[in-house]
Short mmCIF file of C-alpha atoms in Angstrom, two decimals:
data_model
loop_
_atom_site.label_atom_id
_atom_site.label_comp_id
_atom_site.label_asym_id
_atom_site.label_seq_id
_atom_site.Cartn_x
_atom_site.Cartn_y
_atom_site.Cartn_z
CA MET H 546 7.47 61.31 -5.03
CA THR H 547 6.66 57.58 -5.11
CA ASP H 548 3.33 55.85 -4.67
CA ASN H 549 2.89 53.27 -1.96
CA PHE H 550 0.11 51.65 -3.99
CA PRO H 551 0.78 48.64 -6.21
CA GLN H 552 0.63 49.32 -9.94
CA GLU H 553 -2.50 47.80 -11.48
CA THR H 554 -1.88 45.76 -14.57
CA LEU H 555 -4.80 45.90 -16.98
CA ILE H 556 -5.00 43.51 -19.89
CA GLU H 557 -7.38 43.54 -22.84
CA LYS H 558 -9.72 40.53 -22.74
CA ARG H 559 -13.14 39.37 -23.85
CA VAL H 560 -15.46 38.60 -20.91
CA THR H 561 -19.01 37.46 -20.23
CA TYR H 562 -21.07 40.30 -18.75
CA THR H 563 -24.10 39.39 -16.60
CA LEU H 564 -26.88 41.72 -15.55
CA GLU H 565 -30.21 41.46 -13.71
CA VAL H 566 -33.03 43.79 -14.75
CA ASN H 567 -36.56 43.45 -13.35
CA GLU H 568 -35.91 39.87 -12.18
CA LYS H 569 -34.60 38.86 -15.61
CA PHE H 570 -31.00 37.84 -16.10
CA PHE H 571 -29.01 38.73 -19.19
CA MET H 572 -25.64 37.40 -20.33
CA ILE H 573 -23.59 39.08 -23.01
CA GLU H 574 -20.64 37.05 -24.26
CA ASN H 575 -17.37 38.27 -25.76
CA VAL H 576 -17.57 41.79 -24.33
CA PRO H 577 -14.32 43.75 -24.73
CA ALA H 578 -12.93 44.81 -21.35
CA ARG H 579 -9.77 45.83 -19.57
CA VAL H 580 -9.27 43.32 -16.74
CA CYS H 581 -7.06 43.90 -13.69
CA GLU H 582 -4.66 40.96 -13.35
CA GLU H 583 -4.48 41.35 -9.55
CA THR H 584 -8.20 41.63 -8.72
CA GLY H 585 -10.02 40.28 -11.77
CA GLU H 586 -12.15 43.43 -11.91
CA SER H 587 -13.38 44.35 -15.40
CA PHE H 588 -13.50 47.87 -16.78
CA PHE H 589 -15.62 48.79 -19.81
CA SER H 590 -15.42 51.72 -22.19
CA PRO H 591 -18.40 54.11 -22.33
CA GLU H 592 -19.12 52.87 -25.87
CA THR H 593 -19.25 49.26 -24.67
CA VAL H 594 -21.63 50.15 -21.82
CA GLU H 595 -23.87 52.03 -24.25
CA ARG H 596 -23.96 49.05 -26.61
CA ILE H 597 -24.87 46.69 -23.74
CA GLN H 598 -27.71 49.01 -22.74
CA GLN H 599 -28.97 49.06 -26.34
CA MET H 600 -28.91 45.27 -26.51
CA ILE H 601 -30.81 44.82 -23.22
CA GLY H 602 -33.29 47.67 -23.76
CA GLY H 603 -33.96 47.05 -27.42
CA GLN H 604 -35.71 44.32 -29.25
CA GLU H 605 -32.52 42.63 -30.44
CA LYS H 606 -32.94 38.87 -30.62
CA PRO H 607 -30.52 36.92 -28.37
CA LYS H 608 -28.10 34.41 -29.87
CA ARG H 609 -29.59 31.75 -27.60
CA VAL H 610 -31.68 31.39 -24.43
CA ILE H 611 -30.63 29.23 -21.49
CA GLU H 612 -32.50 27.92 -18.47
CA THR H 613 -30.99 28.64 -15.05
CA PRO H 614 -31.87 26.91 -11.78
CA VAL H 615 -32.48 29.20 -8.79
CA TYR H 616 -31.82 28.15 -5.21
CA GLU H 617 -32.68 29.83 -1.92
CA PHE H 618 -29.74 30.04 0.48
CA SER H 619 -30.78 29.08 3.98
CA THR H 620 -28.60 29.55 7.05
CA SER H 621 -30.54 26.95 9.03
CA LEU H 622 -29.67 23.40 8.05
#
């Protein structure tokens, strides 16, 4: 029996993970992930997800803080 679905190729990479919680944005750099070469989708181990949650929910001091501009997208020009 053969699959008619293409084989996903996952490669180990370090990615930047972004998250919004209560109107605050968080960026975590150098997160280990398995990334699909075809789609670019990142997959994280349960241990990695738990560590991200600890970083965001805890009182860990960030490496740095950046300012980000916010724009409102309007369909009427």
